[in-house]
C-alpha positions as YAML, in Angstrom:
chain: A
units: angstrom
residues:
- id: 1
  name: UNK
  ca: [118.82, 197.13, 113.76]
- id: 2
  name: UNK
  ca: [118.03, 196.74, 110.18]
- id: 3
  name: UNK
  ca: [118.08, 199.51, 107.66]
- id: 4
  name: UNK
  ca: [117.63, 199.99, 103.71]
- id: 5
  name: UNK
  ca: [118.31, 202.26, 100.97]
- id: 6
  name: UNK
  ca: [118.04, 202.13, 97.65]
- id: 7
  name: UNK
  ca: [120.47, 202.26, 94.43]
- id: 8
  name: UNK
  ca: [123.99, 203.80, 95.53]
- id: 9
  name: UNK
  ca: [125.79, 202.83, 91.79]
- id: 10
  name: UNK
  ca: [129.31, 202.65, 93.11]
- id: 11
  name: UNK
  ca: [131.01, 205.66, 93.74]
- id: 12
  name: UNK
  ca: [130.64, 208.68, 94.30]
- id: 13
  name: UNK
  ca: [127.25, 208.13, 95.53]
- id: 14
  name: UNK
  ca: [127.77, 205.32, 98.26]
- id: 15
  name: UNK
  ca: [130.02, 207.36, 100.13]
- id: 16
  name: UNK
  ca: [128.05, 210.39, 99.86]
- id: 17
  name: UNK
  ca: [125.38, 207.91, 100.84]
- id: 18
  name: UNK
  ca: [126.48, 206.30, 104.25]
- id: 19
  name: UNK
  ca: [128.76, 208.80, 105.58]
- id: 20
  name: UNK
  ca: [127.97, 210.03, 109.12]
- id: 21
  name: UNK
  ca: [126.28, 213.32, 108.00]
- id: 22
  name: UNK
  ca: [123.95, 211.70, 105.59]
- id: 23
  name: UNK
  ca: [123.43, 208.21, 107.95]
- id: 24
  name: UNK
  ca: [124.42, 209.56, 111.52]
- id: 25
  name: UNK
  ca: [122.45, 206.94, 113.13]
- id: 26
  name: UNK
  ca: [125.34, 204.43, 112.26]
- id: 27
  name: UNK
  ca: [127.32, 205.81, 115.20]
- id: 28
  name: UNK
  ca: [125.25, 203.74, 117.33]
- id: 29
  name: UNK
  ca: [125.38, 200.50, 114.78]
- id: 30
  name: UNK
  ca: [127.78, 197.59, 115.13]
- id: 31
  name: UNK
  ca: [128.41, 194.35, 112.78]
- id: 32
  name: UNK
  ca: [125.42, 192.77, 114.19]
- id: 33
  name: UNK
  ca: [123.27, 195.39, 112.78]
- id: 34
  name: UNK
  ca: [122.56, 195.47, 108.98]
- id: 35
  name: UNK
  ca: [122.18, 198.08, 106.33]
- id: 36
  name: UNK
  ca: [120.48, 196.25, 103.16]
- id: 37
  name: UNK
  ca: [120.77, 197.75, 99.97]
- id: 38
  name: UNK
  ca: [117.94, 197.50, 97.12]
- id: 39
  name: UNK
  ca: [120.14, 196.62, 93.73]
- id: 40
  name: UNK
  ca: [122.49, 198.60, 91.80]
- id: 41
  name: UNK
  ca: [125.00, 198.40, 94.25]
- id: 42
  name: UNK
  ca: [127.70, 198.60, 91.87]
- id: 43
  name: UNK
  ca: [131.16, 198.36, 93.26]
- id: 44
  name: UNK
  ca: [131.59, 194.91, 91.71]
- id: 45
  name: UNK
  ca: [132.04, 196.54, 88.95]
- id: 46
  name: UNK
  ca: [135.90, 195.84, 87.24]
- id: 47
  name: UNK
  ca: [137.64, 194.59, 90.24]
- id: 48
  name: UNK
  ca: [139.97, 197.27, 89.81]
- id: 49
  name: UNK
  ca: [141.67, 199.57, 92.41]
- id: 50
  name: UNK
  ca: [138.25, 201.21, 93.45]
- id: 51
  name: UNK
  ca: [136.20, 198.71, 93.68]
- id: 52
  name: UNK
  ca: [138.76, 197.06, 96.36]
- id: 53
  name: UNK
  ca: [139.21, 200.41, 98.02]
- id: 54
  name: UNK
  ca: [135.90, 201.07, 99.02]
- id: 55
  name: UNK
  ca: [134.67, 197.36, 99.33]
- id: 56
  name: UNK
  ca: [137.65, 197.26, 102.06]
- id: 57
  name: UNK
  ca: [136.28, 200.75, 103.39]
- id: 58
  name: UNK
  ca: [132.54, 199.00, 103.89]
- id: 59
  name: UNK
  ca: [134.17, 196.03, 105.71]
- id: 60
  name: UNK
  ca: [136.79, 198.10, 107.54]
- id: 61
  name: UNK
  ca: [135.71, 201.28, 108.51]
- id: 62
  name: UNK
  ca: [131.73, 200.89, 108.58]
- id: 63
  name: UNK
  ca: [130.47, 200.21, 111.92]
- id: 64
  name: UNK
  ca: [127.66, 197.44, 109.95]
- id: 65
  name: UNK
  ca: [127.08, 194.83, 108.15]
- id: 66
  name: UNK
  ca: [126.09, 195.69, 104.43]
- id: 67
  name: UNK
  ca: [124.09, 193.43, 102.47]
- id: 68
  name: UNK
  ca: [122.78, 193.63, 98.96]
- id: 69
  name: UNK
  ca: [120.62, 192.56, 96.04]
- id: 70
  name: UNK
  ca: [121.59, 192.61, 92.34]
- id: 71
  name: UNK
  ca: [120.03, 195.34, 90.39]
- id: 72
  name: UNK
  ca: [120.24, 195.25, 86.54]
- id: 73
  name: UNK
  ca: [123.53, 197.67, 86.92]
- id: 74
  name: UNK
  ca: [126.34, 195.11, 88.36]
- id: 75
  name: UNK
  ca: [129.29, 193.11, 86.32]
- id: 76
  name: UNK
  ca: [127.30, 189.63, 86.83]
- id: 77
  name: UNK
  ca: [130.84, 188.01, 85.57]
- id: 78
  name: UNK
  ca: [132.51, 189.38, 88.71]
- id: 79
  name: UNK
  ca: [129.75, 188.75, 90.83]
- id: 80
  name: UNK
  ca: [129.20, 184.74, 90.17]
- id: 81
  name: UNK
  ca: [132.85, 184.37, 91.12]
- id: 82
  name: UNK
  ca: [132.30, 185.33, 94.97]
- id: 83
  name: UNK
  ca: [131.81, 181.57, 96.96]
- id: 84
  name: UNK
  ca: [128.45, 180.99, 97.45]
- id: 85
  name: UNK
  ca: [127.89, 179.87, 101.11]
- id: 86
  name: UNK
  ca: [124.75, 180.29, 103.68]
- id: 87
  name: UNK
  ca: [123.41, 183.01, 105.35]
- id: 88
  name: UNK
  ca: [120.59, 182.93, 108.18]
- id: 89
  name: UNK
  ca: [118.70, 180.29, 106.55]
- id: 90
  name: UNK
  ca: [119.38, 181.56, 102.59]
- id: 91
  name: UNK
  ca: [122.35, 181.59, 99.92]
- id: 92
  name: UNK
  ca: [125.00, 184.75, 99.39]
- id: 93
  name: UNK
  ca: [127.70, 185.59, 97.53]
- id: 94
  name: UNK
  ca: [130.19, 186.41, 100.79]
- id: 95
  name: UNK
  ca: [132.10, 189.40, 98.99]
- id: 96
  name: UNK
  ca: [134.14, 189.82, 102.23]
- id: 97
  name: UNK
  ca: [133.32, 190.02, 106.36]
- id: 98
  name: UNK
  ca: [130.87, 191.82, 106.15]
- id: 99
  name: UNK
  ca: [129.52, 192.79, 102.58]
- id: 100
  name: UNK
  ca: [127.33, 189.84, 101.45]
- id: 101
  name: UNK
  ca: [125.17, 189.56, 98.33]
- id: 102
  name: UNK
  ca: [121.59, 188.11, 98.97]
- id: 103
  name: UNK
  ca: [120.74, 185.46, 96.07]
- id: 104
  name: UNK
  ca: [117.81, 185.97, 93.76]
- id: 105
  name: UNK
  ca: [114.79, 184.05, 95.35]
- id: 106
  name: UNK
  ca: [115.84, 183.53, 98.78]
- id: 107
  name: UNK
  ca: [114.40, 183.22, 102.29]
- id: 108
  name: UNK
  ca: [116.50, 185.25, 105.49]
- id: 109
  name: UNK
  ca: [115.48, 185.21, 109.12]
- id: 110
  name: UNK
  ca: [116.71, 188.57, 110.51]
- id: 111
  name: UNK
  ca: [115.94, 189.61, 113.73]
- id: 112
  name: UNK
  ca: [113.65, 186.58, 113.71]
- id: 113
  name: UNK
  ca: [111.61, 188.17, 110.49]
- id: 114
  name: UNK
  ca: [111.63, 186.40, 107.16]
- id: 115
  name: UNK
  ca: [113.03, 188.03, 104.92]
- id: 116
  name: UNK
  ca: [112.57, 187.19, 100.77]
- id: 117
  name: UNK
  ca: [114.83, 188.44, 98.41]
- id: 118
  name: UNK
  ca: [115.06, 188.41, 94.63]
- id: 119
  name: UNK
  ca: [117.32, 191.00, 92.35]
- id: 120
  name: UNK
  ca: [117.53, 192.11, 88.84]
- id: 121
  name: UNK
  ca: [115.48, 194.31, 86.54]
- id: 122
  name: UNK
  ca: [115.62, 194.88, 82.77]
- id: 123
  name: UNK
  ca: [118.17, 198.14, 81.43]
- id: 124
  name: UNK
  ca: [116.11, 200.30, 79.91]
- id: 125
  name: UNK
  ca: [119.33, 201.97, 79.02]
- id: 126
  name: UNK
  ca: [120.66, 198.97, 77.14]
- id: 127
  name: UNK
  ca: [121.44, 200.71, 73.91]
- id: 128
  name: UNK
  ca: [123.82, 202.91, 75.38]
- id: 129
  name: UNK
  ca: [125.33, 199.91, 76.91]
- id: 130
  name: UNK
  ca: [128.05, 197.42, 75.93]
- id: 131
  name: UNK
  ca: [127.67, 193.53, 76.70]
- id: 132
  name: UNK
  ca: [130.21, 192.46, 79.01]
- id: 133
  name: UNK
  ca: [131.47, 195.85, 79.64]
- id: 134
  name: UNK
  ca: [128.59, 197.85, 81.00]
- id: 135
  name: UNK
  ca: [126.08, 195.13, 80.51]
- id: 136
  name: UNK
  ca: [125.47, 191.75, 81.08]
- id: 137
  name: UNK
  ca: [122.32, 189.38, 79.97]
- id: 138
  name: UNK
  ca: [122.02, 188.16, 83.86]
- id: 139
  name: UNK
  ca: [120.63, 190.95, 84.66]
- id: 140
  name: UNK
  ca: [117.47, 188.65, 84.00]
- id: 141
  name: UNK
  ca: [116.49, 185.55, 85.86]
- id: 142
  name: UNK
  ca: [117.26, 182.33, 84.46]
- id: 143
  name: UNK
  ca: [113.93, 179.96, 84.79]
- id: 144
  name: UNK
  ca: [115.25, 178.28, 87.67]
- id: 145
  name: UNK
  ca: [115.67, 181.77, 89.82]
- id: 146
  name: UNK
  ca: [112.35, 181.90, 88.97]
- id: 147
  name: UNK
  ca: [111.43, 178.55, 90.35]
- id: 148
  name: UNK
  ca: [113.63, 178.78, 92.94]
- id: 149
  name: UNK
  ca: [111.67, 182.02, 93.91]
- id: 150
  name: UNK
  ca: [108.40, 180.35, 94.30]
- id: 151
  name: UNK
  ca: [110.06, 176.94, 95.93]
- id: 152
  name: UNK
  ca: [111.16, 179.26, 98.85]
- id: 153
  name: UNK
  ca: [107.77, 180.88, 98.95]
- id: 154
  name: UNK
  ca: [106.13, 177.89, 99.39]
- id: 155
  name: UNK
  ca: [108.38, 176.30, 102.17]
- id: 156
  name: UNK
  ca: [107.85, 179.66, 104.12]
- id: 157
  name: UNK
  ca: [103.78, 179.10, 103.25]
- id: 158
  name: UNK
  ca: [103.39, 182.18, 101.29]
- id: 159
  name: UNK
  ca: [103.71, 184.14, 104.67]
- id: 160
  name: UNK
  ca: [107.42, 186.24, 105.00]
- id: 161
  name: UNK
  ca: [107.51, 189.83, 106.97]
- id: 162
  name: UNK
  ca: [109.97, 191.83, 104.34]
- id: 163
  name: UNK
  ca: [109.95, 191.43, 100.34]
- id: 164
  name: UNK
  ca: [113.04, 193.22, 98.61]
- id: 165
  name: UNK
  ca: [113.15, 193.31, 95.29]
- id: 166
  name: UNK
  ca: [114.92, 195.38, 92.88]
- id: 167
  name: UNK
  ca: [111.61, 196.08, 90.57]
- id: 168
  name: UNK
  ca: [108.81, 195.71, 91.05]
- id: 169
  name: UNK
  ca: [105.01, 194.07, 90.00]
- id: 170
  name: UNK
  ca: [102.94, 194.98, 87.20]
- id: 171
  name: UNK
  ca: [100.65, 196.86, 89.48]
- id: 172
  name: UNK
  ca: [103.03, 198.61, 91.12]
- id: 173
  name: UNK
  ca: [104.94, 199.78, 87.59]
- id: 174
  name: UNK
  ca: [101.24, 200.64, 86.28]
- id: 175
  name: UNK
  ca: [101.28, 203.26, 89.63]
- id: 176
  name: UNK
  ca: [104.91, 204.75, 88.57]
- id: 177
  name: UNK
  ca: [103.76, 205.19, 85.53]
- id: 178
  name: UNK
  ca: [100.61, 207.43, 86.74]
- id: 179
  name: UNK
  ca: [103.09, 209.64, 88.85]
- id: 180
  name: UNK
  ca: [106.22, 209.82, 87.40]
- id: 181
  name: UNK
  ca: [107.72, 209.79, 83.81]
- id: 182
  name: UNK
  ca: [109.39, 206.83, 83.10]
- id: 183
  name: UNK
  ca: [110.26, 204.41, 79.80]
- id: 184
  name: UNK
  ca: [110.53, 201.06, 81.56]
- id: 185
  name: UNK
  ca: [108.05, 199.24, 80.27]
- id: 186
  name: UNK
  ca: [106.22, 196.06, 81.16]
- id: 187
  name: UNK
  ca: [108.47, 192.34, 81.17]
- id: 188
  name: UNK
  ca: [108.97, 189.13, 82.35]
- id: 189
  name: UNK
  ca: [109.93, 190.08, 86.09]
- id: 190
  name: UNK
  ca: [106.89, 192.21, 86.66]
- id: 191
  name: UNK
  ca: [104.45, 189.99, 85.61]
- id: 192
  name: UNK
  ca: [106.28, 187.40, 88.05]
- id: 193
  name: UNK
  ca: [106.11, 189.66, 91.12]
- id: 194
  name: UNK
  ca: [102.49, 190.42, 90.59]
- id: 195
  name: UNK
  ca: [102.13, 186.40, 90.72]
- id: 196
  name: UNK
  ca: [103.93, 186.75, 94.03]
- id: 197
  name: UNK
  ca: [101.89, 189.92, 95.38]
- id: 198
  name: UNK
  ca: [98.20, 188.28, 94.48]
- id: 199
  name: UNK
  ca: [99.63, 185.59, 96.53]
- id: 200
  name: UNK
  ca: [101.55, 186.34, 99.42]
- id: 201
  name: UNK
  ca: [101.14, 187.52, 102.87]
- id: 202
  name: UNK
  ca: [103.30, 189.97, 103.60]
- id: 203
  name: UNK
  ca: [104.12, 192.80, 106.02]
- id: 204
  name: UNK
  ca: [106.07, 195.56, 103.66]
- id: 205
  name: UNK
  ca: [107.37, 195.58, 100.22]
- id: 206
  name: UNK
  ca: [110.69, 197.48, 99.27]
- id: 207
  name: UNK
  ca: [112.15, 198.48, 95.81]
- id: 208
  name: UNK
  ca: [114.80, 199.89, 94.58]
- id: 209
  name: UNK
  ca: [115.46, 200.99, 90.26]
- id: 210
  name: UNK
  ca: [112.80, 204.28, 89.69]
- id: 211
  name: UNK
  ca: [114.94, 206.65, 91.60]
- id: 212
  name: UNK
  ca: [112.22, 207.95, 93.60]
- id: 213
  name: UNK
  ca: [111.18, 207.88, 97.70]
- id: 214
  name: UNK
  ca: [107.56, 207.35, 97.69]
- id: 215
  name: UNK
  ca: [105.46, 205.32, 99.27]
- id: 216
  name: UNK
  ca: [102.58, 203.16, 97.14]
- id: 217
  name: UNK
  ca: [99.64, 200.83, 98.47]
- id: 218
  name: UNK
  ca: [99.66, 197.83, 99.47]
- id: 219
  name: UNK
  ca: [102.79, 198.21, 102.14]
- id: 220
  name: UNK
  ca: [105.10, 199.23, 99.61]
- id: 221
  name: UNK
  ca: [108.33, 201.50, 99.30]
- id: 222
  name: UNK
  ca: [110.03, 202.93, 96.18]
- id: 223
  name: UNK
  ca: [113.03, 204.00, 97.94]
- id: 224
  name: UNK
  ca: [116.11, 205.95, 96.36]
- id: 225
  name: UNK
  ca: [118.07, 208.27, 98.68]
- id: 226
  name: UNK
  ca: [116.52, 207.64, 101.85]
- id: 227
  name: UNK
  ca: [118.00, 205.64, 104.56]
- id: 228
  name: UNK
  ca: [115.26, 204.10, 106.74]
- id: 229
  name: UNK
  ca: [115.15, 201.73, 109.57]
- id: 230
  name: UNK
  ca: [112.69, 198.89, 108.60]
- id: 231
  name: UNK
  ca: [110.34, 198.34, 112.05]
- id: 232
  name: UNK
  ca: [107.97, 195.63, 111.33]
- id: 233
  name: UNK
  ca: [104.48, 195.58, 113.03]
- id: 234
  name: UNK
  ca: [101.70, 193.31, 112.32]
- id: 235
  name: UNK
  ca: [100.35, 192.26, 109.05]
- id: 236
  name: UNK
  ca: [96.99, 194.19, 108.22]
...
């Protein structure tokens, strides 16, 4: 089984998160099964004490396999160091057993579903950030992500059953902004996922970064605190 949820930011939060009272469906989970979450993960943070703590308590005492994307909120320094190796059909970061980080503009089969993948978002809290400390420039694709994004896309013939992505498309942000208040505004990595969107077939569509649970057209999920097992039917 496969499920999501959306930005834990380290601690105190993931725990509160995936315990058995808040997830008590993992009881029935094992490694083979997956729990994917949608950026801001956040406990490669400093590489301190904590971060090993509860990166060993994922691997150890979880019953699953967690996976992530980047958000704009992780130490991208830390993060680059992890050896890169492959993963059902696309490149991670293998963390440890069984906490992996899926790479910005990949392709997973899952459970025989495709699965494309592509983190980061601007901090529209940057000024109360410092760089290298609390804030790093990766947080934004380089041009070949990017590329590497549509490359993928176009292998797979613009036809995958999941997108997760950390923001979102222009479209999508214009709908945020219409029922929530919110300062993000408009960049770079919007425009390129409404590119994707105009394009791509596509069963369901899940983001992370607007702290909400909502559901928008078009097959998509804003999804926050919610934990939710992603069943796939047919496209529409």
């Amino acid at each position: 089984m496969i499920y999501i949820t959306g930005d834990v930011h380290g601690m105190p939060w993931l725990s509160k998160r995936l315990n058995t009272r808040s997830f008590p469906e993992q009881k029935q989970l094992t490694k083979q099964d997956i729990v994917i979450i949608a950026g801001d993960f956040g406990l490669i943070w400093d590489g301190q004490k904590e971060d090993r703590y509860w990166l060993k308590w994922l691997d150890e005492v979880k019953p699953f396999t967690t996976v992530f994307i980047d958000g704009n909120h992780e130490n991208f320094d830390l993060l680059e160091q992890f050896p890169v190796e492959q993963w059902n059909g696309g490149g991670v970061h293998r963390i440890n057993d069984s906490v992996l980080h899926l790479m910005r503009g990949q392709v997973y089969t899952i459970e025989d579903k495709r699965f494309f993948t592509f983190g980061g978002a601007a901090s529209h809290d940057r000024e109360y950030r410092k760089e290298g400390k609390s804030w790093w420039a990766r947080e934004m694709p380089s041009a070949e992500e990017y590329a590497c994004g549509l490359q993928q896309l176009e292998k797979h013939g613009w036809d995958v059953d999941v997108v997760i992505t950390h923001t979102c498309s222009t479209e999508s942000l214009d709908w945020i902004k219409q029922h929530y208040d919110t300062d993000v505004e408009q960049d770079e990595m919007h425009e390129y996922f409404q590119t994707i969107q105009d394009k791509l077939n596509y069963r369901q569509w899940w983001f992370g970064h607007y702290h909400h649970d909502v559901e928008l057209p078009k097959r998509q999920r804003l999804i926050y605190h919610d934990i939710v097992q992603i069943e796939i039917g047919s496209s529409e």
